CSV table of C-alpha atoms in Angstrom, one decimal:
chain,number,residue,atom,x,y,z
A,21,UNK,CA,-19.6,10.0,8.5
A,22,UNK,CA,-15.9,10.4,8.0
A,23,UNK,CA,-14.3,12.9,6.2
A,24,UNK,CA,-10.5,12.0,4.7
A,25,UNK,CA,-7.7,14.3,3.3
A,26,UNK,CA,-4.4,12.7,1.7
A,27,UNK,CA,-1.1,14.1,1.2
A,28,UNK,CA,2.5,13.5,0.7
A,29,UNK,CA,2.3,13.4,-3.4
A,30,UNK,CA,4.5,15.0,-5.6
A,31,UNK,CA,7.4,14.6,-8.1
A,32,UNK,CA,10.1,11.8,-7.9
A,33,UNK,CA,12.5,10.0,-10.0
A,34,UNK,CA,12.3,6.5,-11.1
A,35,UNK,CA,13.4,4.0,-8.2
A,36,UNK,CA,12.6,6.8,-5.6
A,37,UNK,CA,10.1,6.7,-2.9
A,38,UNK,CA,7.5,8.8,-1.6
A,39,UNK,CA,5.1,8.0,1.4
A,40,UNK,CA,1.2,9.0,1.4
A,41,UNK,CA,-0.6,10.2,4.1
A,42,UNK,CA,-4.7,9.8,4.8
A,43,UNK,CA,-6.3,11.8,7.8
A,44,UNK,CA,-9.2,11.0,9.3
A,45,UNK,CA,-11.6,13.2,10.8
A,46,UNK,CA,-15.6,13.2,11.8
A,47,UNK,CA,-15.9,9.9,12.7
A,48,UNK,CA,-14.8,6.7,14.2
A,49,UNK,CA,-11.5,5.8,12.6
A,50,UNK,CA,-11.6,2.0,13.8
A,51,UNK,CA,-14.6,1.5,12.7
A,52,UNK,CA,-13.3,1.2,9.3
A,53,UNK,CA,-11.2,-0.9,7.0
A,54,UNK,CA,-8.5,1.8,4.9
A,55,UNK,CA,-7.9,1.5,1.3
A,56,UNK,CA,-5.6,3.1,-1.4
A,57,UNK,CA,-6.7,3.6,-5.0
A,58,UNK,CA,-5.3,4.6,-8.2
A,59,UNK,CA,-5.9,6.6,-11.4
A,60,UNK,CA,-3.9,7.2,-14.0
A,61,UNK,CA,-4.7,9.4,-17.2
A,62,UNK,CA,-6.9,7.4,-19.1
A,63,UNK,CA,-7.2,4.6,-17.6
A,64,UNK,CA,-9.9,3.1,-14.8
A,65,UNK,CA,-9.6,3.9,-11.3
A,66,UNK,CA,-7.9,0.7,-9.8
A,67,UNK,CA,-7.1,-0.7,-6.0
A,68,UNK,CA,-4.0,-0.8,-4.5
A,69,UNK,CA,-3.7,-1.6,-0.9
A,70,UNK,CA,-5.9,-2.5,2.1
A,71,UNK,CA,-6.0,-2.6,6.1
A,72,UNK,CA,-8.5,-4.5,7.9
A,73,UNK,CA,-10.8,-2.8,10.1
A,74,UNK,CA,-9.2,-4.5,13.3
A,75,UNK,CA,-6.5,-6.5,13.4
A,76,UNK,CA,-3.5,-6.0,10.7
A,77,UNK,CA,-4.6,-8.1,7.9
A,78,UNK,CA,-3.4,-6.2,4.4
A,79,UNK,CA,-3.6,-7.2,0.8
A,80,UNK,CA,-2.5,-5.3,-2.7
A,81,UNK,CA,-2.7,-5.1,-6.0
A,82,UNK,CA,0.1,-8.1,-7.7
A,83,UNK,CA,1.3,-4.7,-9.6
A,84,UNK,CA,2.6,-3.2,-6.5
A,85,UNK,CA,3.0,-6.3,-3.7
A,86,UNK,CA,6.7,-5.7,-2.4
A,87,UNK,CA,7.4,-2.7,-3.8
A,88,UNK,CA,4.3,-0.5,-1.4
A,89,UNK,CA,3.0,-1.0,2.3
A,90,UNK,CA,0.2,0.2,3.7
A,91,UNK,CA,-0.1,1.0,7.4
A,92,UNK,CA,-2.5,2.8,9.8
A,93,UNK,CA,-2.2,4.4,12.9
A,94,UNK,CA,-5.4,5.0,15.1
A,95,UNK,CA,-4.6,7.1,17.4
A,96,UNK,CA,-3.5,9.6,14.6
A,97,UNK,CA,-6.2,8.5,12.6
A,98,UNK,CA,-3.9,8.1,9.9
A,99,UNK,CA,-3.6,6.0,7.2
A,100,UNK,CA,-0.1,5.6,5.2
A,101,UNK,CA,0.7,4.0,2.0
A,102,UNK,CA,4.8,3.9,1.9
A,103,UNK,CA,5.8,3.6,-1.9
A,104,UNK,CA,10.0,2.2,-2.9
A,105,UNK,CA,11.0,1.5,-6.6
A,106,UNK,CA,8.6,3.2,-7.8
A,107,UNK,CA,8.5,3.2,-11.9
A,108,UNK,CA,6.4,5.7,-14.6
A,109,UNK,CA,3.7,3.1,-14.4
A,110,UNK,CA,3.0,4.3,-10.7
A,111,UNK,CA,2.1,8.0,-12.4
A,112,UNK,CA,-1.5,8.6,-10.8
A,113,UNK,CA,-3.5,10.2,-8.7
A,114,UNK,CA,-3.8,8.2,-5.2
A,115,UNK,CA,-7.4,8.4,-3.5
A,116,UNK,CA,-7.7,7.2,0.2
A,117,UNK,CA,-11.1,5.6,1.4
A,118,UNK,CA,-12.9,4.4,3.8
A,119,UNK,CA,-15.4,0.9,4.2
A,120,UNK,CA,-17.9,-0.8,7.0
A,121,UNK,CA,-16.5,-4.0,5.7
A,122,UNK,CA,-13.6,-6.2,7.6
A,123,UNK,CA,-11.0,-5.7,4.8
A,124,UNK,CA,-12.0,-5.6,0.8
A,125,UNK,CA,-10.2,-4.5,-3.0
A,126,UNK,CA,-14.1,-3.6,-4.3
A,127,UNK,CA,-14.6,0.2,-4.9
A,128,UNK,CA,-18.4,0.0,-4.2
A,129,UNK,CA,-17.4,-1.4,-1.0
A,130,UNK,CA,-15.9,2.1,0.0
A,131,UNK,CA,-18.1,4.8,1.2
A,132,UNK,CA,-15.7,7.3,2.3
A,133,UNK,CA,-13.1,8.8,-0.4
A,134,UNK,CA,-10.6,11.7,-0.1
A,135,UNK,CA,-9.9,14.1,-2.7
A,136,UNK,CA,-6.5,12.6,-4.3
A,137,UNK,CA,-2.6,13.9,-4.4
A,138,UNK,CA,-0.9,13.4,-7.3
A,139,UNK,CA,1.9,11.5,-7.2
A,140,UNK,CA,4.2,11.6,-10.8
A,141,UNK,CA,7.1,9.7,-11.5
A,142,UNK,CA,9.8,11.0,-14.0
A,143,UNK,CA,12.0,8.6,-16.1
């Protein structure tokens, strides 16, 4: 069992940046893919980023693909998301997780979640 704590989020002006942070503690941290989610008032809770479990294969969300990169470091069993131009659209709450799988964009896929930091963008 893994537990996970993000950070990092706050307040920012449109086309600023912010980068996330995801520790890991309580359990093997390579032993997992990484994953960032989303949730914005209202609306559904919605993927963002990947790592793979070994390796470095990532994927993302069209909305965010070359604007946001994710990376991990395992011997800080950290997880980062780095996040440039963002917009108002990006307004959310940011949830790490954690899966068994080799890499995936499903929620039920993810067994592991943190608690969220809110990250708000101001136009």
């Amino acid at each position: 069992q893994v537990q996970l704590v993000e950070s990092g989020g706050g307040l920012v002006q449109s086309g600023g940046s912010l980068r996330l942070s995801c520790a890991a503690s309580g359990g093997t941290f390579s032993s997992y893919s990484m994953g960032w989610f989303r949730q914005a008032p209202g609306k559904e809770r919605e993927f963002v980023a990947a790592f793979s479990r070994s390796g470095s294969f990532t994927m993302y969300a069209d909305s965010v693909k070359g604007r946001f990169t994710i990376s991990r470091d395992n011997a800080k069993n950290t997880v980062y998301l780095q996040m440039n131009g963002l917009n108002p659209e990006d307004t959310a709450d940011y949830f790490c997780a954690a899966s068994l799988k080799y890499v995936t964009r499903l929620e039920a896929d993810y067994g592991y979640w943190g608690q969220g930091t809110q990250v708000t963008v101001s136009s």
